[in-house]
Short mmCIF file of N, CA and C in Angstrom, two decimals:
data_model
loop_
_atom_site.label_atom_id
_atom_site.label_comp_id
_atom_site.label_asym_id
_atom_site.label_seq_id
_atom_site.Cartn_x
_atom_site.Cartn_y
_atom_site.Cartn_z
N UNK A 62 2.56 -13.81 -2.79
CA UNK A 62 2.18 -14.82 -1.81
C UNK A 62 1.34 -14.14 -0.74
N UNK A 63 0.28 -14.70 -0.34
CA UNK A 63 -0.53 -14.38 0.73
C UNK A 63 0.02 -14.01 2.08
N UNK A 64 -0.11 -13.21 2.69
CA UNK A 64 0.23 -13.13 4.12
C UNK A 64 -0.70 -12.90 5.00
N UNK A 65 -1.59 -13.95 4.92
CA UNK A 65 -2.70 -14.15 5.71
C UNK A 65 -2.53 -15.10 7.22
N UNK A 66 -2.88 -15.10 8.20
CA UNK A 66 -2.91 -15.70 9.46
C UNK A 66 -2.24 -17.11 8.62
N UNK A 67 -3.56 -17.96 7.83
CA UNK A 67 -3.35 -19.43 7.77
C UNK A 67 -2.28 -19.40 7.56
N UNK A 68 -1.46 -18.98 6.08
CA UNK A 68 -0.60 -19.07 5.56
C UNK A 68 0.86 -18.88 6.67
N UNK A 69 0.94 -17.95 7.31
CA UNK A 69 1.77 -17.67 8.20
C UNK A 69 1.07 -19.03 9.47
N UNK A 70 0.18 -19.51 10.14
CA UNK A 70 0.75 -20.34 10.94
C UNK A 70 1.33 -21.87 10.48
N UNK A 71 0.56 -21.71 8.99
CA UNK A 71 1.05 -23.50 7.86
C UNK A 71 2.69 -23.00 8.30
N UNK A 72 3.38 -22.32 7.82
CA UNK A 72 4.55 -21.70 7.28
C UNK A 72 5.47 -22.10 9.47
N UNK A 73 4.82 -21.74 10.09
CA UNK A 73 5.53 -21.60 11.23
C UNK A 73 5.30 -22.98 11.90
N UNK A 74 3.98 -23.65 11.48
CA UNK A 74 4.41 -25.28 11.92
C UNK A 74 5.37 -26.20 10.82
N UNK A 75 5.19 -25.51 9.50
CA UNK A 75 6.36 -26.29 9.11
C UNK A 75 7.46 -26.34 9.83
N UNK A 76 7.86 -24.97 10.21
CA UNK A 76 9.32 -24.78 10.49
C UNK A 76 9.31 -25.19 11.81
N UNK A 77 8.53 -25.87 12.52
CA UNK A 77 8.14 -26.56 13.98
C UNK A 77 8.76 -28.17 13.41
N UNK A 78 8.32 -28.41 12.63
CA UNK A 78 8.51 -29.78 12.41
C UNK A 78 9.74 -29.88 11.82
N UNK A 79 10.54 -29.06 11.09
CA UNK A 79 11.97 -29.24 10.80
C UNK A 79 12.30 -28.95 12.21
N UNK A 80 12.22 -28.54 13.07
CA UNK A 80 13.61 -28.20 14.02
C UNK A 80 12.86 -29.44 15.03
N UNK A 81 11.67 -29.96 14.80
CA UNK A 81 11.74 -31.22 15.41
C UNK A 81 12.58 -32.49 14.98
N UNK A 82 12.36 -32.22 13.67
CA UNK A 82 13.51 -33.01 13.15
C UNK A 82 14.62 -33.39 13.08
N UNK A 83 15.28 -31.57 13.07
CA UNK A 83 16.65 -31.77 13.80
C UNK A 83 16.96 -31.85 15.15
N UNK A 84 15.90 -31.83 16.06
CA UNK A 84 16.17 -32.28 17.35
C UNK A 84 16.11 -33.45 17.34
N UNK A 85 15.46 -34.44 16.69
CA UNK A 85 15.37 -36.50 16.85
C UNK A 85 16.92 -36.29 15.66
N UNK A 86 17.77 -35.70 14.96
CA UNK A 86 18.61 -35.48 14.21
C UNK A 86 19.76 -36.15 15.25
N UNK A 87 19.76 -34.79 16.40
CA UNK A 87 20.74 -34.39 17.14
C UNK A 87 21.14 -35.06 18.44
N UNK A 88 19.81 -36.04 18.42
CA UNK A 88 20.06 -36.61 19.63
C UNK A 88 20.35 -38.48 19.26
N UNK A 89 20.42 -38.30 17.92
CA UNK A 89 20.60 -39.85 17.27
C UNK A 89 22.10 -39.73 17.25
N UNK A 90 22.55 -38.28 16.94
CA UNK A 90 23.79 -38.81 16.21
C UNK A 90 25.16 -37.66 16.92
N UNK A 91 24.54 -36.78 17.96
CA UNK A 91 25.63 -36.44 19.21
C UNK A 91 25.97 -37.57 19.89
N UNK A 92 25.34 -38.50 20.35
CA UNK A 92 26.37 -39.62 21.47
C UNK A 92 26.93 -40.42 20.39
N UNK A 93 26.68 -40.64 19.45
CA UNK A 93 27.63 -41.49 18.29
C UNK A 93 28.93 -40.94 18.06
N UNK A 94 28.70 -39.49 17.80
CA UNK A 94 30.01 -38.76 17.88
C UNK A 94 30.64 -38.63 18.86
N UNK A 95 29.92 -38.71 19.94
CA UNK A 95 31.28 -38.40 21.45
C UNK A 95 31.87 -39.98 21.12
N UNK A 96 30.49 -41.02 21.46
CA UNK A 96 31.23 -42.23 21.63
C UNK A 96 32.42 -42.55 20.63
N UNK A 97 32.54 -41.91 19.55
CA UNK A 97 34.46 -42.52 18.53
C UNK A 97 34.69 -41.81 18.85
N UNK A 98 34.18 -40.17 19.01
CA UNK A 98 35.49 -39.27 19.54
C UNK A 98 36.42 -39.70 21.30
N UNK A 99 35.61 -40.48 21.86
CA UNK A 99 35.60 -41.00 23.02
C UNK A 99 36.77 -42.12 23.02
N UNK A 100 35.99 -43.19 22.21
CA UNK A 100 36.96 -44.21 21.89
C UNK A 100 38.14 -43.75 21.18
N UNK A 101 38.37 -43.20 20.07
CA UNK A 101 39.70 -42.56 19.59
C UNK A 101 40.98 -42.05 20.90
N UNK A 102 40.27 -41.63 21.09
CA UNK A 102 40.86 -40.97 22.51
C UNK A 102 41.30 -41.56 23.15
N UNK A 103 41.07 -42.53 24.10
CA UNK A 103 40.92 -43.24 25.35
C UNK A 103 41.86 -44.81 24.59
N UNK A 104 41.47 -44.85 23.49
CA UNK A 104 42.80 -46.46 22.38
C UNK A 104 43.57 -45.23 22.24
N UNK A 105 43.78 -44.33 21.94
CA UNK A 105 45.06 -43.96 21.09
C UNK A 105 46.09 -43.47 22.67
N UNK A 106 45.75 -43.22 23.78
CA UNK A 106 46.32 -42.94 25.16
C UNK A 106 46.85 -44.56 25.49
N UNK A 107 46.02 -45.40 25.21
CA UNK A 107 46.28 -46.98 25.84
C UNK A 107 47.51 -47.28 24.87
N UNK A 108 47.79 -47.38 23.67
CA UNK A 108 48.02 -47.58 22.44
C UNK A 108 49.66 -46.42 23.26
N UNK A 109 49.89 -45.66 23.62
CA UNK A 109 51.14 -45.09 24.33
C UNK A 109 51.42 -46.25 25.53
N UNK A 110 50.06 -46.06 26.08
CA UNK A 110 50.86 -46.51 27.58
C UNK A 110 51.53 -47.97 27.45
N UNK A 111 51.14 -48.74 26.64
CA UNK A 111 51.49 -50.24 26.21
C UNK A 111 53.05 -50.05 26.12
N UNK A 112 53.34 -48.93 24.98
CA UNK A 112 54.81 -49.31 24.48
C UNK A 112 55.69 -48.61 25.01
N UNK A 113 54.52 -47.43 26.26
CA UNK A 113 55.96 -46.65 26.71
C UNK A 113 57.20 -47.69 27.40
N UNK A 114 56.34 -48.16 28.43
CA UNK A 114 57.85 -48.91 29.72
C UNK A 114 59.04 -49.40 28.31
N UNK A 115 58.29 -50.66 27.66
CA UNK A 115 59.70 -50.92 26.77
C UNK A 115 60.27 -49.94 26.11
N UNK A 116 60.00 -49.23 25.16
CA UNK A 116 60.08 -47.84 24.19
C UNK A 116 61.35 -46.69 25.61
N UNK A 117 60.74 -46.48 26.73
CA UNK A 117 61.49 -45.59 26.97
C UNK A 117 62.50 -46.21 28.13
N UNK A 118 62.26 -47.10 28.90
CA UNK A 118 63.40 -47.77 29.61
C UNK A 118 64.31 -49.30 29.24
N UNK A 119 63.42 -49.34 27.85
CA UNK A 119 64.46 -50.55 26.95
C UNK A 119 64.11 -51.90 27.87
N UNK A 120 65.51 -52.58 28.05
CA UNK A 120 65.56 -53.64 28.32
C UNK A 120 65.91 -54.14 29.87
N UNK A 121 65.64 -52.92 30.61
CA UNK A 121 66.00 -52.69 32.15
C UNK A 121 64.36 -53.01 32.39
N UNK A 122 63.70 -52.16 31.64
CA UNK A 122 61.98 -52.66 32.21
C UNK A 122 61.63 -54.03 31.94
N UNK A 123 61.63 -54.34 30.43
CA UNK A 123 61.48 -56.01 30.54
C UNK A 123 62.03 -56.80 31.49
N UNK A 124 63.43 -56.24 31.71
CA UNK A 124 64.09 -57.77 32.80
C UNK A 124 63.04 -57.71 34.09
N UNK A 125 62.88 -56.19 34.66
CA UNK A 125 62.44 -55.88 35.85
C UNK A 125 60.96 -56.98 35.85
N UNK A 126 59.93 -56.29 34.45
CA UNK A 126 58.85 -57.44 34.29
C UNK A 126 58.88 -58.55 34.53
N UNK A 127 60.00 -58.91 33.77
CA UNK A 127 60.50 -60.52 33.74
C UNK A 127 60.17 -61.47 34.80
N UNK A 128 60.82 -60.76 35.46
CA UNK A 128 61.35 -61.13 36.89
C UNK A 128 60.31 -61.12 38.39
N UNK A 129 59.82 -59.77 38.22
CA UNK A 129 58.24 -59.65 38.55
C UNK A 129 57.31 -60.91 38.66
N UNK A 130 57.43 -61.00 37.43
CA UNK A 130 56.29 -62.07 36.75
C UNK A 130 56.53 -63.43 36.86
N UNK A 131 58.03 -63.99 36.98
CA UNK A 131 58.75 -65.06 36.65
C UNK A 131 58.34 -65.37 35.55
N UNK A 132 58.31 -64.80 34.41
CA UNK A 132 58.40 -65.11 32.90
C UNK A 132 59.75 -65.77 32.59
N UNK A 133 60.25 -66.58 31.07
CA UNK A 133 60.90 -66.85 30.95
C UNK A 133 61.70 -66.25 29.97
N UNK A 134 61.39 -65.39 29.66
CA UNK A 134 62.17 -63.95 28.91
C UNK A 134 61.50 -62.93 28.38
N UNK A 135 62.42 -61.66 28.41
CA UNK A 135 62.13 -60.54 27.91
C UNK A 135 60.88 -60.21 26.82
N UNK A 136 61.16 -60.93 26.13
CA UNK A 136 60.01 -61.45 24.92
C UNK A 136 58.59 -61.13 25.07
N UNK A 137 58.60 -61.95 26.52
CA UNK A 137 57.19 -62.59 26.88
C UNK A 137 56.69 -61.21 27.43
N UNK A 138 57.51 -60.44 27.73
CA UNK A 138 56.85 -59.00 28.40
C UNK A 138 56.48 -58.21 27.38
N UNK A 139 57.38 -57.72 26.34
CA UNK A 139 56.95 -56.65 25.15
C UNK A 139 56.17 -57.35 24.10
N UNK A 140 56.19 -58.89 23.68
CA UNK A 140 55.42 -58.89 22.92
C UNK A 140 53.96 -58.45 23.03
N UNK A 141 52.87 -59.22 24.21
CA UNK A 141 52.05 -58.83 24.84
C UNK A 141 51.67 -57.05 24.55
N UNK A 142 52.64 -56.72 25.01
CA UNK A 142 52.63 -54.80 25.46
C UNK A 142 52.20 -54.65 24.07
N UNK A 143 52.92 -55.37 22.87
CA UNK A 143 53.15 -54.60 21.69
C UNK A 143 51.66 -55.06 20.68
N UNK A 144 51.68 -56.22 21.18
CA UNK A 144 50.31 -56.43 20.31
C UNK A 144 49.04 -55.82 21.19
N UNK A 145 48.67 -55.40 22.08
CA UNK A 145 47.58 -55.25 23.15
C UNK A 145 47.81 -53.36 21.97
N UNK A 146 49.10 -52.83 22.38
CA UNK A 146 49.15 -51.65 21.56
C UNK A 146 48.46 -51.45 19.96
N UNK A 147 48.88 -52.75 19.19
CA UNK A 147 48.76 -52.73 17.80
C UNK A 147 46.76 -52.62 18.12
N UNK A 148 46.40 -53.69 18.56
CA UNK A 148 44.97 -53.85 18.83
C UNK A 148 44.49 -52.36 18.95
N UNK A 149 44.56 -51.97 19.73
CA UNK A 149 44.37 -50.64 20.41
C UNK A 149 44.11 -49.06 19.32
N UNK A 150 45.13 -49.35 18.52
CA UNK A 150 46.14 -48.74 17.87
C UNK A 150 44.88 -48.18 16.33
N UNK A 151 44.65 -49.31 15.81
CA UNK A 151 43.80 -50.00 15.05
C UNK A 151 42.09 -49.58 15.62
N UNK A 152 41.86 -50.09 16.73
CA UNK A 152 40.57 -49.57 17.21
C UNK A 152 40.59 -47.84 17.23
N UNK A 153 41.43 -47.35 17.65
CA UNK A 153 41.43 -45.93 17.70
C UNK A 153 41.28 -45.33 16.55
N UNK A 154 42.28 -45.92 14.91
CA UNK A 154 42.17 -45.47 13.65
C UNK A 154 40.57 -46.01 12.93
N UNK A 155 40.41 -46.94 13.33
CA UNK A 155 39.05 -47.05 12.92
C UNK A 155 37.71 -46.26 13.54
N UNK A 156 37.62 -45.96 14.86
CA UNK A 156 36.81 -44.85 15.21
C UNK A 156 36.86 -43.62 14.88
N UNK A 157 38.00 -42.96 14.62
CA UNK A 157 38.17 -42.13 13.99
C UNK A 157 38.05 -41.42 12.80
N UNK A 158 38.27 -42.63 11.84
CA UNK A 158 37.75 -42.35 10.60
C UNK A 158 36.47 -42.92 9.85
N UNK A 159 35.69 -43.54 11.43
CA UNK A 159 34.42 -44.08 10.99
C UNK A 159 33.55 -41.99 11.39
N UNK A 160 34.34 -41.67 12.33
CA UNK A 160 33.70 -40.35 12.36
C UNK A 160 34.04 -39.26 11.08
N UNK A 161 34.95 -39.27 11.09
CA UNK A 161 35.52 -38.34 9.73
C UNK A 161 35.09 -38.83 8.45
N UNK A 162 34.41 -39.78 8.10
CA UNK A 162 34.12 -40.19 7.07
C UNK A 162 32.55 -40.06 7.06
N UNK A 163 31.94 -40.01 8.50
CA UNK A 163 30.10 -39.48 8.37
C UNK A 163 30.21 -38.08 8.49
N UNK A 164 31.41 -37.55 8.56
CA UNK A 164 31.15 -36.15 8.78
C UNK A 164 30.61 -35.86 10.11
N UNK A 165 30.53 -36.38 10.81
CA UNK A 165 29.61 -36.47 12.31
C UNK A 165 29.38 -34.80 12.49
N UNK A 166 31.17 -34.19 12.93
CA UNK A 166 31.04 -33.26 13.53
C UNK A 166 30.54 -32.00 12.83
N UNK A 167 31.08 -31.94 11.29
CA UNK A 167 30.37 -30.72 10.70
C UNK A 167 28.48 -30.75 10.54
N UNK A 168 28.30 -31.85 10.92
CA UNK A 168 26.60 -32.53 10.67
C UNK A 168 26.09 -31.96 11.66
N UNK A 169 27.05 -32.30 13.15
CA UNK A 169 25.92 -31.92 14.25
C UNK A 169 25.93 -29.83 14.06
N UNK A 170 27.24 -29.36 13.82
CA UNK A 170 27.44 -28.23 13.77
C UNK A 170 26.21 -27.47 13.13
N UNK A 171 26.05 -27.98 11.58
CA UNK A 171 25.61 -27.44 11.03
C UNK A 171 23.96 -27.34 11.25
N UNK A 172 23.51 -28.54 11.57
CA UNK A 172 21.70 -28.70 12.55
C UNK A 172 21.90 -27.95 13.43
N UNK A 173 22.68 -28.01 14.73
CA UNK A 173 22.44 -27.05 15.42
C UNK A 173 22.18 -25.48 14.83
N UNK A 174 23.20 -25.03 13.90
CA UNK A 174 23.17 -23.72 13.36
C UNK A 174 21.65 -23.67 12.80
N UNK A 175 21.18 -24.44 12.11
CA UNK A 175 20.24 -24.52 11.39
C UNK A 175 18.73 -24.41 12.14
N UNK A 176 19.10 -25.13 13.48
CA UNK A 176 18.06 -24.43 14.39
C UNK A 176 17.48 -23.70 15.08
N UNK A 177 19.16 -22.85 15.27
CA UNK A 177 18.89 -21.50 15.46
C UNK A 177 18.33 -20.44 15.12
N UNK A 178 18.74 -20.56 13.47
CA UNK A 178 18.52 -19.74 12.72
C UNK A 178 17.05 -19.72 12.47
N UNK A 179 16.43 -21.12 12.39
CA UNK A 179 14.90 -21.27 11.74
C UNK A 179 13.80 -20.81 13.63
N UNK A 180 14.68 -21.09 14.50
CA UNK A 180 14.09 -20.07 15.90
C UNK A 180 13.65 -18.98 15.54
N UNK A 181 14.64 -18.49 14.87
CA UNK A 181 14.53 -17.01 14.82
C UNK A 181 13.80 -16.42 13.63
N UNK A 182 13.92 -16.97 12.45
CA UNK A 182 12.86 -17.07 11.48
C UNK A 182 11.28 -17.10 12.00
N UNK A 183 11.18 -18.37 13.14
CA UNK A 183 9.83 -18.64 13.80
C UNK A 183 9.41 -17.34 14.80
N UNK A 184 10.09 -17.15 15.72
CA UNK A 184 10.05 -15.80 15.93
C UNK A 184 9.69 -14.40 15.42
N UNK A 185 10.30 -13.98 14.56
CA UNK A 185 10.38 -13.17 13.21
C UNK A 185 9.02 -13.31 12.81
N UNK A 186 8.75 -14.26 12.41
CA UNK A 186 7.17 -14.61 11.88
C UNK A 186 6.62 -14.49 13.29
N UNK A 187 6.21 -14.79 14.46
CA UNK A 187 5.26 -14.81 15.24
C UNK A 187 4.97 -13.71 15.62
N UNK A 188 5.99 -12.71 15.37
CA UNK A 188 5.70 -11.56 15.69
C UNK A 188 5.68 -10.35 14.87
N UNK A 189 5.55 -10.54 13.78
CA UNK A 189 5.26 -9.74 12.57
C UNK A 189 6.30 -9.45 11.87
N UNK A 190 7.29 -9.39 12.38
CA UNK A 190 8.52 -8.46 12.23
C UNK A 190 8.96 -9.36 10.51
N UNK A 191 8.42 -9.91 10.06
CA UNK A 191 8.96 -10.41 8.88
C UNK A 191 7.49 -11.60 7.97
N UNK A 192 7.44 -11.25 6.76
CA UNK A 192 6.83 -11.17 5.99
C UNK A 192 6.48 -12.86 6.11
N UNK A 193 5.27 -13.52 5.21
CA UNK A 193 5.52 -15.05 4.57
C UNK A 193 6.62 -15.17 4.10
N UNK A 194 6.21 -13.84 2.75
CA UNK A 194 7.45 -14.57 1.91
C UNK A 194 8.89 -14.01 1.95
N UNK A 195 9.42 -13.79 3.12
CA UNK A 195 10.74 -13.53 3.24
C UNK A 195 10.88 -14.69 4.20
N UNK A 196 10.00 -14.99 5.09
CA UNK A 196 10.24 -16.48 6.02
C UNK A 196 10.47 -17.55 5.21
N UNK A 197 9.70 -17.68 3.89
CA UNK A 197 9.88 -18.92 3.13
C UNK A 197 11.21 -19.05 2.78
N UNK A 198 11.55 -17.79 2.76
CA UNK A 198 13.07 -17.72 1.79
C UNK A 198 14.16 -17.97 2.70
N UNK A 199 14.09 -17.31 4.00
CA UNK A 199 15.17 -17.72 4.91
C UNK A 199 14.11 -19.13 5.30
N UNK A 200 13.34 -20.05 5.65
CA UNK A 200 13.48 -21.14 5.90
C UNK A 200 14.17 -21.99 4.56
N UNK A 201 13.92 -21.78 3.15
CA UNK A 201 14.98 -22.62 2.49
C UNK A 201 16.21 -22.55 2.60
N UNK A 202 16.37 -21.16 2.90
CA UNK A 202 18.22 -20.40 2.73
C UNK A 202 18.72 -21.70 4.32
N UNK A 203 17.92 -22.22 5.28
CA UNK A 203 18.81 -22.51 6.24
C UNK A 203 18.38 -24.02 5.55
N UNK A 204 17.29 -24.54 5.53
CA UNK A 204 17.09 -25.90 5.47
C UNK A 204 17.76 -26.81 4.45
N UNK A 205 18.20 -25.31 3.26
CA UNK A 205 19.23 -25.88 2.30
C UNK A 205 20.52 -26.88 2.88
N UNK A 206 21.34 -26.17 4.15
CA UNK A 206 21.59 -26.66 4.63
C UNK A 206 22.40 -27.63 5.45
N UNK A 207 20.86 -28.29 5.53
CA UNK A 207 21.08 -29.91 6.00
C UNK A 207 20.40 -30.35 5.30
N UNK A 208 20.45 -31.01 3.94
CA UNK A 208 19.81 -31.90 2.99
C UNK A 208 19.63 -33.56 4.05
N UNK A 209 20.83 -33.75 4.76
CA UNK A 209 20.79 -34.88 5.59
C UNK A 209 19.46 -34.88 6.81
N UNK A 210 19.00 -34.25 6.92
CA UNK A 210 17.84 -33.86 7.86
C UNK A 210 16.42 -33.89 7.66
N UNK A 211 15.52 -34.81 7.94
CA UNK A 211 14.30 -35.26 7.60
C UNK A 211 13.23 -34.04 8.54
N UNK A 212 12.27 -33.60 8.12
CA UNK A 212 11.42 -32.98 8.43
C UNK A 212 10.49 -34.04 9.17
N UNK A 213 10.20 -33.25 10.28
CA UNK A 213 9.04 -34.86 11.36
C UNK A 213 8.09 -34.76 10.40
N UNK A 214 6.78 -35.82 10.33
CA UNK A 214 6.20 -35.77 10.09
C UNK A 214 4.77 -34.90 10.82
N UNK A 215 3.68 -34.58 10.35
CA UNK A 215 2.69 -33.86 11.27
C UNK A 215 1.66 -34.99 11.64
N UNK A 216 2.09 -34.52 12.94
CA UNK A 216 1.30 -35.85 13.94
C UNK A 216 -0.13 -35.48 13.33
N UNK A 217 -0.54 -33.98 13.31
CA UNK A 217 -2.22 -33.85 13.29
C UNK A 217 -2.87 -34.62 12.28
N UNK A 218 -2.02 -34.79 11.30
CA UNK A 218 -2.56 -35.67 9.47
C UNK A 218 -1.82 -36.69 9.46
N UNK A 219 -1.19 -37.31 10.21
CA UNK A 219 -0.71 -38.47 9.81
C UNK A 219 -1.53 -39.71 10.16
N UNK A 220 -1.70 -40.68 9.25
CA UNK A 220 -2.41 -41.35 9.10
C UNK A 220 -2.37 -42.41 10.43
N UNK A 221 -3.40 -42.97 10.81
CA UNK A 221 -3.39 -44.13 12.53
C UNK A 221 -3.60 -43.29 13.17
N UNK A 222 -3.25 -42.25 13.38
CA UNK A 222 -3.40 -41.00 14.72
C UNK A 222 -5.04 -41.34 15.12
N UNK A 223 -5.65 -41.18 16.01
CA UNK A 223 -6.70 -40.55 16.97
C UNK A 223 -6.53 -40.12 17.85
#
């Protein structure tokens, strides 16, 4: 393989446009992941606080509610608590395994790693310290990857541009 200027700067805007990629990657799909890791969190705490009063002071807290409230029995206090919990309960298991099931967190892990690494590849190349064709090889060895990760397109050839 050539290790001529062109070839080495084709080779270093590719690897410009993957880690652009995984930057529009990382910023689509980090607040998706806080937001269920967020929501999981914040239902599965609510989802306690509902059933503690009945759960840990029994039937001394309902009356106290009761009575509070002028409800007309005990009932009327824990059922409420218990379904607001179940709701809750349910929202938390479903955010949760809407994340564990995209893989969110090993996804963002692994782009980030992946951008590091191709930094330093870009680097490596800009400054001699490493060949075309050993850059080609560590840019597949990382871009392998993230198969989930689209390469930007190049604004300079893409078609509509002026």
């Amino acid at each position: 393989m050539p290790d001529d200027s062109s070839v080495r700067a084709e080779l270093q805007a590719k690897i410009e446009r993957r880690r652009a990629g995984i930057a529009a990657f990382l910023r689509e799909v980090r607040p998706r992941r806080n937001r269920l890791t967020n929501v999981s969190i914040i239902s599965s705490a609510l989802a306690a606080a509902f059933v503690a009063g009945p759960a840990l002071a029994g039937p001394p807290f309902t009356d106290a509610v009761k009575q509070e409230l002028s409800l007309a029995s005990g009932a009327s206090v824990w059922r409420p608590l218990c379904i607001a919990a179940l709701i809750v309960s349910l929202v938390s298991a479903v955010s949760s395994n809407l994340s564990k099931s995209q893989d969110l967190a090993t996804r963002v892990t692994a782009a980030e790693v992946c951008s590091t690494e191709l930094e330093a590849v870009a680097t490596s190349l800009q400054f001699g310290h490493l060949s075309v064709e050993e850059a080609v090889e560590q840019y597949h060895q990382c871009v392998s990857k993230i198969p989930f990760v689209e390469e930007q397109p190049d604004r300079a050839n893409s078609p509509g541009q002026t």
